Coordinates of C-alpha atoms in Angstrom, one line a residue:
X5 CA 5.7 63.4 27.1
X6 CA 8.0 64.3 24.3
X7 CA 9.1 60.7 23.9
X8 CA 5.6 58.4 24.5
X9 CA 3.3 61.0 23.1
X10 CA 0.7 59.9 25.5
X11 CA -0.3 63.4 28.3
X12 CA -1.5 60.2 31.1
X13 CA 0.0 57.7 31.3
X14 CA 0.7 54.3 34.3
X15 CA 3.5 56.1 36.5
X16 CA 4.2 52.3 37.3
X17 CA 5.4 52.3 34.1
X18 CA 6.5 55.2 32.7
X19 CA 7.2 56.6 35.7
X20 CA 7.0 60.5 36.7
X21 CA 6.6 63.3 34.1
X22 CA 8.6 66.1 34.2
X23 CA 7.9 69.4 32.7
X24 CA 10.3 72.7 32.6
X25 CA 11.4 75.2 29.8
X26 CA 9.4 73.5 27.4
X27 CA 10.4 70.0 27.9
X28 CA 8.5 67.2 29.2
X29 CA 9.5 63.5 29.8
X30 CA 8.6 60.6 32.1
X31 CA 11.4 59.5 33.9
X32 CA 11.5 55.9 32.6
X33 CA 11.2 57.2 29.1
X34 CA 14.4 59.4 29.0
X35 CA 16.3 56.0 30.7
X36 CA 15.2 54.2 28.0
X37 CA 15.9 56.6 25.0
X38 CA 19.3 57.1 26.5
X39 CA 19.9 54.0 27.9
X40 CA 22.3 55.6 31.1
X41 CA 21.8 56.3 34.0
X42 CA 20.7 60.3 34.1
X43 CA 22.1 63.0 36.3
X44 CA 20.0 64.1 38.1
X45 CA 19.4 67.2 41.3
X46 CA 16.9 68.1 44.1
X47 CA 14.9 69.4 40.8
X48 CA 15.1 66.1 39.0
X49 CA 16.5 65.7 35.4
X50 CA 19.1 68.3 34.3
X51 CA 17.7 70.2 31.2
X52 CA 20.7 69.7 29.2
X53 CA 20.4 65.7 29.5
X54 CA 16.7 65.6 29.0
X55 CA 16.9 67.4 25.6
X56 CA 20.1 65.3 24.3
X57 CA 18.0 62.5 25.4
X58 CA 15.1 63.6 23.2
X59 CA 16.8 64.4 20.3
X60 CA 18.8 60.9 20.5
X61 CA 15.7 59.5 20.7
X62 CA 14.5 61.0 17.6
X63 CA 16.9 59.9 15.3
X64 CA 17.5 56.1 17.1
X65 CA 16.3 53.0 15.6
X66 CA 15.1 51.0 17.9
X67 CA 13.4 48.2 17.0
X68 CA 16.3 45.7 15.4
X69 CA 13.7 43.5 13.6
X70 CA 11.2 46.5 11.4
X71 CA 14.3 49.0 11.9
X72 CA 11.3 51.7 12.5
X73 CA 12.4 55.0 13.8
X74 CA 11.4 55.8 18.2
X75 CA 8.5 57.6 19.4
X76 CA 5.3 56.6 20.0
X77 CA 5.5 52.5 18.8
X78 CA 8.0 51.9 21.2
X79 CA 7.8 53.6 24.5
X80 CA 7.2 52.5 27.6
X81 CA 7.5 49.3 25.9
X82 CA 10.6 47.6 26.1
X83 CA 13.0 44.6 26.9
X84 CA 14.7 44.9 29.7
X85 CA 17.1 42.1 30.3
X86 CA 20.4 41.9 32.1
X87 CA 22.5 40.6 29.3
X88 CA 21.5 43.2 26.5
X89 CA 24.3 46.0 27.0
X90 CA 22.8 48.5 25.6
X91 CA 19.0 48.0 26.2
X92 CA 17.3 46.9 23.9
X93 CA 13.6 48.3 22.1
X94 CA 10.6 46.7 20.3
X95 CA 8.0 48.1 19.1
X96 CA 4.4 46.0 19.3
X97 CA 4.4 44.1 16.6
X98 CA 8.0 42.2 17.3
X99 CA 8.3 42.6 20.8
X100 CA 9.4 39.1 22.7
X101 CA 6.9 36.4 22.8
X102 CA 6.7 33.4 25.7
X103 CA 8.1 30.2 24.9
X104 CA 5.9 28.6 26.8
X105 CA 3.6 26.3 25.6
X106 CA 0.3 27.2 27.5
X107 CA -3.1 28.4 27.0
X108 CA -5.5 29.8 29.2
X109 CA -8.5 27.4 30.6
X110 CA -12.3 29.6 29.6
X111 CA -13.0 32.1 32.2
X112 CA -9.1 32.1 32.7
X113 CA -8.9 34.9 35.4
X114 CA -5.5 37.4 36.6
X115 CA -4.3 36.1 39.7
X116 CA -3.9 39.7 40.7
X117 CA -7.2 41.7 39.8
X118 CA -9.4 38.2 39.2
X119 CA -10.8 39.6 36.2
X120 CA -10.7 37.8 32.7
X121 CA -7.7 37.3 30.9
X122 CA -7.1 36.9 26.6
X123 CA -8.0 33.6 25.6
X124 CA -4.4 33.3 24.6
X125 CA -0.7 34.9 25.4
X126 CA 0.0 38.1 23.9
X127 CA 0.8 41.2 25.0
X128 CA -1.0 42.0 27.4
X129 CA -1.5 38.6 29.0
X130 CA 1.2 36.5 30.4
X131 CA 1.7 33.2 32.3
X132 CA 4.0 31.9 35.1
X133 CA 7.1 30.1 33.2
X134 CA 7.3 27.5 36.6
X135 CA 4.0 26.4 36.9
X136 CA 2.0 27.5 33.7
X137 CA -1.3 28.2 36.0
X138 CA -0.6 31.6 36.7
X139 CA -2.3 34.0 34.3
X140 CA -2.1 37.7 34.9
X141 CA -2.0 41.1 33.3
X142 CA 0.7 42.6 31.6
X143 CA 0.1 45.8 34.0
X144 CA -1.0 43.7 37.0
X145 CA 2.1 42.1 37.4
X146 CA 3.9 45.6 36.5
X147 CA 2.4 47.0 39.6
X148 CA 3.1 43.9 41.6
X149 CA 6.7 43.9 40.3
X150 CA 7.0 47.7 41.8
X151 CA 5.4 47.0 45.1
X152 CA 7.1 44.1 45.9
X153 CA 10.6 44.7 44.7
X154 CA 13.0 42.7 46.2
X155 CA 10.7 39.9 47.5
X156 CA 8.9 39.9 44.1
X157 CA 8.1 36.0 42.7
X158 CA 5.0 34.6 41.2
X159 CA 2.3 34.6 43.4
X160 CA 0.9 31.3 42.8
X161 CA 4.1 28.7 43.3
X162 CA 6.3 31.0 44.6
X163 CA 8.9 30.8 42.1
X164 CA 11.6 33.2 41.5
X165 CA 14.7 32.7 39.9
X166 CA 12.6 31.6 36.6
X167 CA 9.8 33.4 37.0
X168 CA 11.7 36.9 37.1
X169 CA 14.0 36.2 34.5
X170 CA 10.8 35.5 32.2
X171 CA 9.2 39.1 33.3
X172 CA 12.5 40.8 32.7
X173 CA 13.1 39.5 29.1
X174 CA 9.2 40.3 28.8
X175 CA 10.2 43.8 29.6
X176 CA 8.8 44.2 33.3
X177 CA 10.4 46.4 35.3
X178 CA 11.6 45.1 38.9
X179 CA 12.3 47.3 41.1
X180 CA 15.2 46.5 43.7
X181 CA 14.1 48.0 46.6
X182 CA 12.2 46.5 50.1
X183 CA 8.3 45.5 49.2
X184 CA 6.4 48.6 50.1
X185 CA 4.2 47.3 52.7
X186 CA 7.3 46.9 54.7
X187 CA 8.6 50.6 54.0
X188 CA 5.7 51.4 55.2
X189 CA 5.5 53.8 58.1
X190 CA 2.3 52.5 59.6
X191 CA 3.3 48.7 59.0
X192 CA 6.6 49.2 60.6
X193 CA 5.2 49.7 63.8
X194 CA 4.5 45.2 63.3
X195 CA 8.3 44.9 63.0
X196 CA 9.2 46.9 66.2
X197 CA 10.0 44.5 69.7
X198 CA 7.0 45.1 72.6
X199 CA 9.5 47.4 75.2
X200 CA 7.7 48.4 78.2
X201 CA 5.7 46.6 80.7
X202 CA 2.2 46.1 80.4
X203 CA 1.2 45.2 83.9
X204 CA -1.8 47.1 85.3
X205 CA 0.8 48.1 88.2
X206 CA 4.4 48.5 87.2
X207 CA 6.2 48.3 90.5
X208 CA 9.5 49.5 88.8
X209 CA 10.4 52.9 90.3
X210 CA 12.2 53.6 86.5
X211 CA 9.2 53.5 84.7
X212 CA 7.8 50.7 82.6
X213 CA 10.2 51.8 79.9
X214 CA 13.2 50.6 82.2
X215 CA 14.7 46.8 80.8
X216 CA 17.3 44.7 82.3
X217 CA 19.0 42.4 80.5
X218 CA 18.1 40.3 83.9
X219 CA 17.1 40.4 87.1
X220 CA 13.8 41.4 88.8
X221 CA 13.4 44.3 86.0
X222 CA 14.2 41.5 82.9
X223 CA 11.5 42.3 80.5
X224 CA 9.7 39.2 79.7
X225 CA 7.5 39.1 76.4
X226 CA 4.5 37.0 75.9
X227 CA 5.7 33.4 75.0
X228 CA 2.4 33.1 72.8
X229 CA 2.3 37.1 70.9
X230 CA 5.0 38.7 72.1
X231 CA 2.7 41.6 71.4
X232 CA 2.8 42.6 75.5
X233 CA 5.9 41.8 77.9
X234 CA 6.1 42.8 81.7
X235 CA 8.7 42.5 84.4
X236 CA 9.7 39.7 86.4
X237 CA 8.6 41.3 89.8
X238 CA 5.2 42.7 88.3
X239 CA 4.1 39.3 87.6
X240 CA 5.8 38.2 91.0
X241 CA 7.6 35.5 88.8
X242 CA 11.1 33.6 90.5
X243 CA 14.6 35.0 88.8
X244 CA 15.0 31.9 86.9
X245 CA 11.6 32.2 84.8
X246 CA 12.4 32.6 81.7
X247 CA 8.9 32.4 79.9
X248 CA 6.0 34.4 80.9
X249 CA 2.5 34.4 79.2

């Protein structure tokens, strides 16, 4: 990457890499060094913006406090923060720091991985604003933030509105889509309403497929799972049952 210098890096975090007429960029890279939304085609990024991006980038100071010059000090690392119009960049050594006033316990472990954390907040390890007893990885809770978009919170009290503004202004990115186990193809199926009978016998001459909104041919689901449902007349029940299990 023409921007991060690194050839692998977290596509969590940097996102996918791009080669083509001898350019190469990860996508979250060239948003940060041009801080607008790219054009982009079926191809991905048009050639003309990802080389205005690099050479913007090139000449950009963007860390306010050091004023040192792009590159490799300051990407992926960022702030991201929905106040700072443009974007803002810091490089390691002043990037934004926890207020909070907590220190992890010995044998501290990430809530997300369960292995050992810093014996102190830094970079790399962070803590749950809301409840302070939530210790986790800088790229733990980067992958977390991606999977669970939307629905993403801390995952030991459950608290959002403070807990992602905190990751935001730590530069985490959040992404604003569903959570990815329910995008899921195969964990969709969970979401979908039972909708045929599942007597041994169906006695309905349209197929177990066939619902009524009522009647003999009602389809009743499983009071208990509502994983299975059958007909009123397959399980012989009266017109005014309404629960079946």
């Amino acid at each position: 990457c023409m921007l991060c210098r690194q050839a692998e890096a977290d596509p969590d975090i940097c996102g996918w890499k791009s080669a083509k007429k001898g350019l190469c960029a990860h996508a979250y890279c060239l948003f940060l060094a041009n801080g607008l939304f790219l054009q982009e085609h079926r191809n991905g990024f048009l050639i003309k913006d990802t080389k205005h991006a690099i050479q913007e980038a090139a000449q950009k100071l963007l860390c306010p406090p050091c004023h040192c010059q792009g590159r490799t000090q300051h990407f992926p690392l960022h702030l991201v923060h929905p106040f700072h119009l443009p974007p803002r960049s810091f490089c390691w050594e002043h990037c934004p720091e926890q207020a909070v006033q907590a220190t992890p316990e010995q044998n501290s472990i990430c809530i997300i991985c369960l292995d050992l954390v810093e014996e102190k907040k830094s970079y790399h390890t962070m803590v749950c604003p809301a409840c302070q007893h939530a210790w986790f990885h800088r790229s733990c809770i980067q992958k977390q933030a991606i999977h669970a978009g939307i629905c993403f919170r801390c995952l030991h009290c459950q608290n959002k509105d403070l807990f992602v503004m905190e990751m935001l202004t730590m530069g985490i990115r959040i992404s604003k889509r569903l959570p990815s186990w329910e995008s899921d193809q195969a964990c969709g199926l969970i979401y979908q309403r039972h909708s045929y009978c599942s007597a041994r016998r169906c006695l309905c001459l349209g197929g177990r497929q066939q619902a009524e909104e009522e009647g003999s041919w009602q389809l009743l689901l499983c009071s208990s799972c509502a994983a299975k449902g059958i007909h009123r007349r397959c399980s012989y029940l009266r017109n005014s049952a309404t629960t079946w299990e």
